[in-house]
Amino acid sequence: MAIKLDKVDVVVVGTGWSGGIVSAELAKAGYKVVGLERGKEKSVNDYLGSKDELRFTQRYDMMQDLSKETITSRSEMDEEAQPVRTQGEMMVGNDVGGGSAHWAGCTFRNNPFDFEVYSKTVEKYGEDKIPEGMTLQDWGITYDEFEKYYDRFEKTAGTSGEDDPLAPPRSNPYPNPPLKSSPAINLFKEAAENLGYHPYMIPAGNMSEAYENPDGEKLSQCQFCSFCSHYGCDFGAKSDPVVTVIPTAQKTGNYELRPHSYARRVVHNGEKATGVIYVDMKTGLEYEQPADVVVLGGFTFTNTRLLLLSEIGKPYNPETREGVIGRNFVGQFNNTFLGVRGFFNDKKFNMYGGAGALGATLRDFTVEHIDIEGKNFLHGGHPEIRQYGLGPIQSLAVPSDTPSWGAEFKNNSVKYANSMLHVWFVPGVMPWWHNYTSLDPTYKDAFGDPLLRITNKLTDQDINIAKYGIEVTKKIMEEMGADIIDEDEVPEKFDHIYSGGHYAGGVAMGADPETSAVNNYLQMWDMENLFVTGGSAFPHFSDYHPTGTIGALAYRAAEGVEEYLKKGGLLAEKKTKTHKMA
Amino acid sequence: MKNAGIFTGGIVGGSILGGILSNPFLKEESESSQPAVESAEDFQEARIFFDRFEDFVILRAAVERIYPEDDNGPGAVALGVPYFIDKQLAGSWGTNAKEYMQNPFKVNGDSEDVMRYETPLNRGQIIIEGLRKIDAVSEEQFGENFVNIDGEQQDEILQSFDNGEVELTGVSSQQFFSILRKMTIEGAFADPLYGGNKNMDGWRMVEYPGPRPGFIDIIEEEEFIKMDPLGLKDYQQS
C-alpha cells in the first residue's frame, strides 16, 4: 500500500529538458512542483575529472541501469520480442538531467514543412506520393505558431549558431555566435560551397562565449575539451538541465526534486489523473504523490510505458490500426547516420579536440529544399560533419579492406588515427502502421511490471533515403579530397540496436484525437489534467536532431499547464478526420 | 608538425564557475612523466579474475596477436592489456551488473541476430569459455597448446573464432571474439588508471594527448599539434 503524501499543484516525472523546463516554468509562476527522478542527484561537481573514455563512452556510466528495466524488441507482429539486454545496445540517459545531460548539444529546429508534413506533402506531390501504411500526419501546430518556443529554448540553452540563407524565419538571432571552426570543418564547408551548397555551423548547446540565460543561470565558454557527448560538462559550458532549469526551479523555493524515485503508475479515476505512484529506490517504500496536474516529462519509452501501465488513453492496435498510445513509434537508428569515411594519406587533423555539436551542415537536401519528384522516398535530410573530439578508443578507424585485428589493423589504425573524417546524412524518419510500442507479455522490470516492447522494421523508404544520403555525402567527401572513401553499408534489416538515443513517438501530438494522444499543448485528449511532453510527442522524425524541438515543446507544455491551472478544460479544439488516414 | 611545447591544452577565457575548477592543468609538460608510480603499479599486476594461470596464458597470447608489437610501438602484452582484462572481468562489466539478464534467453544459434546479446553467460564466463576452446582447437588442429604454436597458426585459430566457425556453449564464437577484441583495444587505449595503456604508450602511438581542460588554443590550427600525453591522474589531482 502506497504511503499517501500531501497534495501539490503539479507532479512532474523526469528531470531532463522536458521535465526540467516544465518544472522551472511552473515553479517560477508560483506553483508547488514535485519532480520525480529515477536516478541520482547531479551537480557539476559530479562531472569534475570525468574525462574518462572507458567509463563513459565504452561503459555508459551516465546511462540507464538495464538490470532494473529495459525494452524488448522485434520486427514482426507475430514474433516473440527479445530484451535489449546490454547498454551497448540501448542508450538512454539516467539521473538528474537525463538524456539532456549527456547530449552532444545539437540544437536544431524542425523545418516548417515538418509541422504540416502530411498537408505539405500532399500539396507539393499529391496524395498518391504517400505510400499505403505510412501514417504521416500533421502536428496540430504550425512553425509560425511554434517559433516563439524555439526562441525561448535557445535562449535558455544559450545556443551558439549562425544564420544561413535557407533557414526558416527567426524572431531573434541566436543568443551566442557560432563556435570556432576547425580545419576539418572548413574543408567540409569549402567542398560544399564548391558544389553550390550553403553550409553553416551547426547550432550548438556548447557555449561559444560565456553566457547568462534569461533565468540568470551562467554558463562558461566551451574549451573544446572533447568530453561532451556521453559526458556531463565539467566546465559548465554545455547547456544541460543540471546547470540551467533545475537550479532555476530550485531557486524559487517551489520545487522539490526527489531523486531515486522510480515512477510506476499515474493514479487516476478514469476522468482525471490524481497523482503518481513511485518507489523510493533507497528504501523500497512506495509513495503516492497527489497533484492537481500530472506531467510526464520523461524519455519517450518512460512516457509511453507509464500510460500503458496506468491504462490511460486507447492503446494502439495494429490489427485495426486504431488507438493512439504506442502509435507512430519512430527512431533515428543505425541506418539513420550513414555516410562515408574519408581517409587522408597526407593530412592530419587535431581530432582529439572538439565539442559535442561542433560541426557544419547544410539545408540543400532537407525536406523543403530537395525535390523528391521521381525519387523513391519521401522527405529529405541533412549531411553533417562533426568534430566531437575523438577519444583514442573511438578513433581507431581503418579503411574497410583492412582486417579488424592483427598487424595490418594495428599499422593502419595508427596511420589513420588522426586522418579520418566521417560525413553522414541524417534523413527524416517516417511513421508506419507496423512500427509501434506496446507492453511485453513475457519480460518484466525489477518490480514485476511488463517491459515496453518495440515492434519496428526498416522499410524501402528507410533504405532508399539512406542510399541517397550516402551519395550526397560521397560527393562532398570527393570534393574534400580524401584519398580513400569508404561508403557505410546500408542494412537491409533492423538490427535492434538502440544506441543513438533518438527515439520518438508513441504519444503523438496532433489536432485529431483519432490519431493523436495529446493536443498541441501536450495535454492528453482523454485526460485533461495530464500533460505528456518530450520526444514521445513527435508524430514523425524530422530530418534534424530532436533536442531543440523537445525543449521547445516543453515550453509549450508549461504554458498549457499554467493555462489549465487557471481555467481548466481542454485547451485545443478537436478536429476529427481532417484528412484521410493512410 | 608543430612542436608541442607552447600548447598545453589549458583553459582560455576563464570560468564563470569561478572556484569550482582550481587550475592545476597549466603545469609544465615535463612534470607529467610518472616514473615515481611505476613500482606501485607493478603491485597491481596480479590476477583477481582468472583463477587458472593456464587461462591467463592463453589470453596473453591471443591479445598479442590481436594487437601485436611492431615498429609503431608496444603490443597488447607490453601495454598491460591482459591485466586490464582481468580487472575488467572481475568488476561490473564482467558480471554484467548493469545488463538485463532475466530469463528466458534465446541462446546462441536460435536467433538470426548474431550480435544481439542473448545468452545467460556473463562476459567473464564467455571469455573463460572461449579461451579454453581456443586451446582445445589448437590441440586438435596442431597437437599443441595455443601458446606453443606459431603466430600464423594462432591467427588461423583466432580467425575461425572471428568467423563464427567454432562451436561454443551458450554463445557464438564470433561474439566471444568480438568481446575479446573490444577489450584488447580498450586495454591498449583506456586511461592508464585501469591497468592497461602502460606508461600511456598506447596514446603515444596514436599521438593522443590525454584528458585536458581544453583545446581552445589549437582548435583552429591548420597543423597537427603533438603533445606528450597526460593521464587522468594528472587531470584529477590538483
PDB file of C-alpha atoms in Angstrom, chain B residues 8-146:
ATOM      1  CA  THR B   8      49.172  22.810 -23.009  1.00  0.00           C
ATOM      2  CA  GLY B   9      45.516  22.202 -23.580  1.00  0.00           C
ATOM      3  CA  GLY B  10      44.739  24.769 -20.924  1.00  0.00           C
ATOM      4  CA  ILE B  11      41.762  26.975 -20.297  1.00  0.00           C
ATOM      5  CA  VAL B  12      41.258  30.231 -22.137  1.00  0.00           C
ATOM      6  CA  GLY B  13      38.894  32.957 -21.079  1.00  0.00           C
ATOM      7  CA  GLY B  14      38.376  31.850 -17.501  1.00  0.00           C
ATOM      8  CA  SER B  15      35.489  30.074 -15.902  1.00  0.00           C
ATOM      9  CA  ILE B  16      32.295  31.728 -14.861  1.00  0.00           C
ATOM     10  CA  LEU B  17      32.014  28.970 -12.296  1.00  0.00           C
ATOM     11  CA  GLY B  18      34.968  30.527 -10.528  1.00  0.00           C
ATOM     12  CA  GLY B  19      36.137  28.393  -7.669  1.00  0.00           C
ATOM     13  CA  ILE B  20      34.871  25.092  -8.946  1.00  0.00           C
ATOM     14  CA  LEU B  21      37.920  24.494 -11.038  1.00  0.00           C
ATOM     15  CA  SER B  22      41.177  25.217  -9.436  1.00  0.00           C
ATOM     16  CA  ASN B  23      43.705  25.299 -12.159  1.00  0.00           C
ATOM     17  CA  PRO B  24      46.265  22.556 -11.818  1.00  0.00           C
ATOM     18  CA  PHE B  25      46.256  21.938 -15.521  1.00  0.00           C
ATOM     19  CA  LEU B  26      48.628  24.502 -16.741  1.00  0.00           C
ATOM     20  CA  LYS B  27      51.679  22.954 -15.190  1.00  0.00           C
ATOM     21  CA  GLU B  28      54.713  22.288 -17.311  1.00  0.00           C
ATOM     22  CA  GLU B  29      54.589  19.291 -19.584  1.00  0.00           C
ATOM     23  CA  SER B  30      57.753  17.932 -18.048  1.00  0.00           C
ATOM     24  CA  GLU B  31      56.056  17.378 -14.711  1.00  0.00           C
ATOM     25  CA  SER B  32      53.732  14.853 -16.221  1.00  0.00           C
ATOM     26  CA  SER B  33      56.044  11.898 -16.656  1.00  0.00           C
ATOM     27  CA  GLN B  34      55.431   9.420 -13.922  1.00  0.00           C
ATOM     28  CA  PRO B  35      58.284   7.045 -13.175  1.00  0.00           C
ATOM     29  CA  ALA B  36      57.595   7.586  -9.484  1.00  0.00           C
ATOM     30  CA  VAL B  37      54.483   5.417  -9.615  1.00  0.00           C
ATOM     31  CA  GLU B  38      55.949   2.632 -11.746  1.00  0.00           C
ATOM     32  CA  SER B  39      56.766   0.369  -8.829  1.00  0.00           C
ATOM     33  CA  ALA B  40      53.355   0.931  -7.214  1.00  0.00           C
ATOM     34  CA  GLU B  41      51.642  -0.067 -10.441  1.00  0.00           C
ATOM     35  CA  ASP B  42      53.558  -3.307 -10.553  1.00  0.00           C
ATOM     36  CA  PHE B  43      51.806  -4.484  -7.404  1.00  0.00           C
ATOM     37  CA  GLN B  44      48.566  -4.362  -9.355  1.00  0.00           C
ATOM     38  CA  GLU B  45      49.830  -6.893 -11.856  1.00  0.00           C
ATOM     39  CA  ALA B  46      48.294  -9.888 -10.163  1.00  0.00           C
ATOM     40  CA  ARG B  47      45.166 -11.766 -11.139  1.00  0.00           C
ATOM     41  CA  ILE B  48      41.802 -11.220  -9.474  1.00  0.00           C
ATOM     42  CA  PHE B  49      39.538 -12.787 -12.074  1.00  0.00           C
ATOM     43  CA  PHE B  50      41.442 -15.591 -13.794  1.00  0.00           C
ATOM     44  CA  ASP B  51      41.728 -18.439 -11.297  1.00  0.00           C
ATOM     45  CA  ARG B  52      43.779 -20.638 -13.575  1.00  0.00           C
ATOM     46  CA  PHE B  53      47.116 -19.393 -14.780  1.00  0.00           C
ATOM     47  CA  GLU B  54      46.644 -21.560 -17.911  1.00  0.00           C
ATOM     48  CA  ASP B  55      43.659 -19.433 -18.947  1.00  0.00           C
ATOM     49  CA  PHE B  56      45.626 -16.246 -18.432  1.00  0.00           C
ATOM     50  CA  VAL B  57      48.465 -17.559 -20.568  1.00  0.00           C
ATOM     51  CA  ILE B  58      46.074 -18.208 -23.462  1.00  0.00           C
ATOM     52  CA  LEU B  59      44.651 -14.716 -23.008  1.00  0.00           C
ATOM     53  CA  ARG B  60      48.122 -13.211 -23.167  1.00  0.00           C
ATOM     54  CA  ALA B  61      48.960 -14.995 -26.379  1.00  0.00           C
ATOM     55  CA  ALA B  62      45.620 -14.151 -28.001  1.00  0.00           C
ATOM     56  CA  VAL B  63      45.601 -10.429 -27.238  1.00  0.00           C
ATOM     57  CA  GLU B  64      49.171 -10.071 -28.504  1.00  0.00           C
ATOM     58  CA  ARG B  65      48.025 -11.477 -31.875  1.00  0.00           C
ATOM     59  CA  ILE B  66      45.073  -9.088 -31.911  1.00  0.00           C
ATOM     60  CA  TYR B  67      47.279  -6.083 -31.170  1.00  0.00           C
ATOM     61  CA  PRO B  68      50.898  -7.125 -31.804  1.00  0.00           C
ATOM     62  CA  GLU B  69      54.129  -5.328 -31.051  1.00  0.00           C
ATOM     63  CA  ASP B  70      55.588  -3.738 -34.199  1.00  0.00           C
ATOM     64  CA  ASP B  71      57.607  -0.767 -35.382  1.00  0.00           C
ATOM     65  CA  ASN B  72      54.837   1.571 -34.267  1.00  0.00           C
ATOM     66  CA  GLY B  73      55.258   0.540 -30.648  1.00  0.00           C
ATOM     67  CA  PRO B  74      54.346  -1.977 -27.969  1.00  0.00           C
ATOM     68  CA  GLY B  75      51.733  -4.668 -28.384  1.00  0.00           C
ATOM     69  CA  ALA B  76      48.915  -5.698 -26.073  1.00  0.00           C
ATOM     70  CA  VAL B  77      51.075  -7.562 -23.557  1.00  0.00           C
ATOM     71  CA  ALA B  78      53.596  -4.765 -23.096  1.00  0.00           C
ATOM     72  CA  LEU B  79      50.681  -2.333 -22.769  1.00  0.00           C
ATOM     73  CA  GLY B  80      49.284  -4.350 -19.865  1.00  0.00           C
ATOM     74  CA  VAL B  81      46.164  -5.495 -21.685  1.00  0.00           C
ATOM     75  CA  PRO B  82      45.939  -8.950 -20.013  1.00  0.00           C
ATOM     76  CA  TYR B  83      45.816  -7.386 -16.533  1.00  0.00           C
ATOM     77  CA  PHE B  84      43.403  -4.744 -17.776  1.00  0.00           C
ATOM     78  CA  ILE B  85      41.074  -7.502 -18.967  1.00  0.00           C
ATOM     79  CA  ASP B  86      41.483  -9.406 -15.708  1.00  0.00           C
ATOM     80  CA  LYS B  87      40.405  -6.340 -13.720  1.00  0.00           C
ATOM     81  CA  GLN B  88      37.521  -5.522 -16.059  1.00  0.00           C
ATOM     82  CA  LEU B  89      36.123  -9.039 -15.890  1.00  0.00           C
ATOM     83  CA  ALA B  90      36.320  -9.012 -12.088  1.00  0.00           C
ATOM     84  CA  GLY B  91      34.093  -5.917 -11.981  1.00  0.00           C
ATOM     85  CA  SER B  92      30.611  -4.886 -13.063  1.00  0.00           C
ATOM     86  CA  TRP B  93      31.461  -5.197 -16.755  1.00  0.00           C
ATOM     87  CA  GLY B  94      32.463  -8.834 -16.382  1.00  0.00           C
ATOM     88  CA  THR B  95      29.478  -9.750 -14.233  1.00  0.00           C
ATOM     89  CA  ASN B  96      27.010  -7.873 -16.463  1.00  0.00           C
ATOM     90  CA  ALA B  97      25.822  -5.988 -13.388  1.00  0.00           C
ATOM     91  CA  LYS B  98      24.036  -3.289 -15.382  1.00  0.00           C
ATOM     92  CA  GLU B  99      22.627  -5.537 -18.110  1.00  0.00           C
ATOM     93  CA  TYR B 100      19.221  -7.175 -18.282  1.00  0.00           C
ATOM     94  CA  MET B 101      19.908 -10.846 -17.533  1.00  0.00           C
ATOM     95  CA  GLN B 102      16.401 -12.199 -16.913  1.00  0.00           C
ATOM     96  CA  ASN B 103      15.134 -15.457 -18.446  1.00  0.00           C
ATOM     97  CA  PRO B 104      14.117 -16.679 -20.913  1.00  0.00           C
ATOM     98  CA  PHE B 105      17.074 -16.490 -23.308  1.00  0.00           C
ATOM     99  CA  LYS B 106      17.095 -17.489 -26.936  1.00  0.00           C
ATOM    100  CA  VAL B 107      20.536 -18.980 -26.675  1.00  0.00           C
ATOM    101  CA  ASN B 108      23.176 -18.945 -29.384  1.00  0.00           C
ATOM    102  CA  GLY B 109      22.008 -20.268 -32.710  1.00  0.00           C
ATOM    103  CA  ASP B 110      18.296 -19.867 -32.031  1.00  0.00           C
ATOM    104  CA  SER B 111      18.469 -16.318 -33.195  1.00  0.00           C
ATOM    105  CA  GLU B 112      19.398 -14.908 -36.570  1.00  0.00           C
ATOM    106  CA  ASP B 113      20.583 -11.728 -34.930  1.00  0.00           C
ATOM    107  CA  VAL B 114      24.056 -12.995 -34.216  1.00  0.00           C
ATOM    108  CA  MET B 115      25.274  -9.940 -32.436  1.00  0.00           C
ATOM    109  CA  ARG B 116      22.381  -9.416 -30.061  1.00  0.00           C
ATOM    110  CA  TYR B 117      23.399 -10.390 -26.556  1.00  0.00           C
ATOM    111  CA  GLU B 118      21.236 -13.434 -25.958  1.00  0.00           C
ATOM    112  CA  THR B 119      22.985 -15.697 -23.503  1.00  0.00           C
ATOM    113  CA  PRO B 120      22.716 -16.281 -19.762  1.00  0.00           C
ATOM    114  CA  LEU B 121      26.529 -16.232 -19.650  1.00  0.00           C
ATOM    115  CA  ASN B 122      28.108 -13.041 -18.429  1.00  0.00           C
ATOM    116  CA  ARG B 123      31.202 -11.623 -20.130  1.00  0.00           C
ATOM    117  CA  GLY B 124      33.582 -13.244 -17.666  1.00  0.00           C
ATOM    118  CA  GLN B 125      32.082 -16.659 -18.338  1.00  0.00           C
ATOM    119  CA  ILE B 126      32.147 -16.061 -22.089  1.00  0.00           C
ATOM    120  CA  ILE B 127      35.850 -15.205 -22.012  1.00  0.00           C
ATOM    121  CA  ILE B 128      36.748 -18.308 -19.962  1.00  0.00           C
ATOM    122  CA  GLU B 129      34.629 -20.488 -22.246  1.00  0.00           C
ATOM    123  CA  GLY B 130      36.239 -19.042 -25.364  1.00  0.00           C
ATOM    124  CA  LEU B 131      39.846 -19.137 -24.146  1.00  0.00           C
ATOM    125  CA  ARG B 132      39.606 -22.797 -23.163  1.00  0.00           C
ATOM    126  CA  LYS B 133      38.075 -23.583 -26.511  1.00  0.00           C
ATOM    127  CA  ILE B 134      40.963 -21.807 -28.236  1.00  0.00           C
ATOM    128  CA  ASP B 135      43.338 -24.193 -26.518  1.00  0.00           C
ATOM    129  CA  ALA B 136      41.161 -27.209 -27.336  1.00  0.00           C
ATOM    130  CA  VAL B 137      41.042 -26.244 -31.014  1.00  0.00           C
ATOM    131  CA  SER B 138      44.813 -25.739 -31.021  1.00  0.00           C
ATOM    132  CA  GLU B 139      45.427 -29.194 -29.569  1.00  0.00           C
ATOM    133  CA  GLU B 140      43.041 -30.705 -32.069  1.00  0.00           C
ATOM    134  CA  GLN B 141      44.451 -28.930 -35.125  1.00  0.00           C
ATOM    135  CA  PHE B 142      48.123 -28.640 -34.280  1.00  0.00           C
ATOM    136  CA  GLY B 143      48.637 -31.105 -31.447  1.00  0.00           C
ATOM    137  CA  GLU B 144      49.984 -28.340 -29.207  1.00  0.00           C
ATOM    138  CA  ASN B 145      48.763 -25.775 -26.708  1.00  0.00           C
ATOM    139  CA  PHE B 146      47.860 -22.416 -28.216  1.00  0.00           C
TER     140      PHE B 146
END
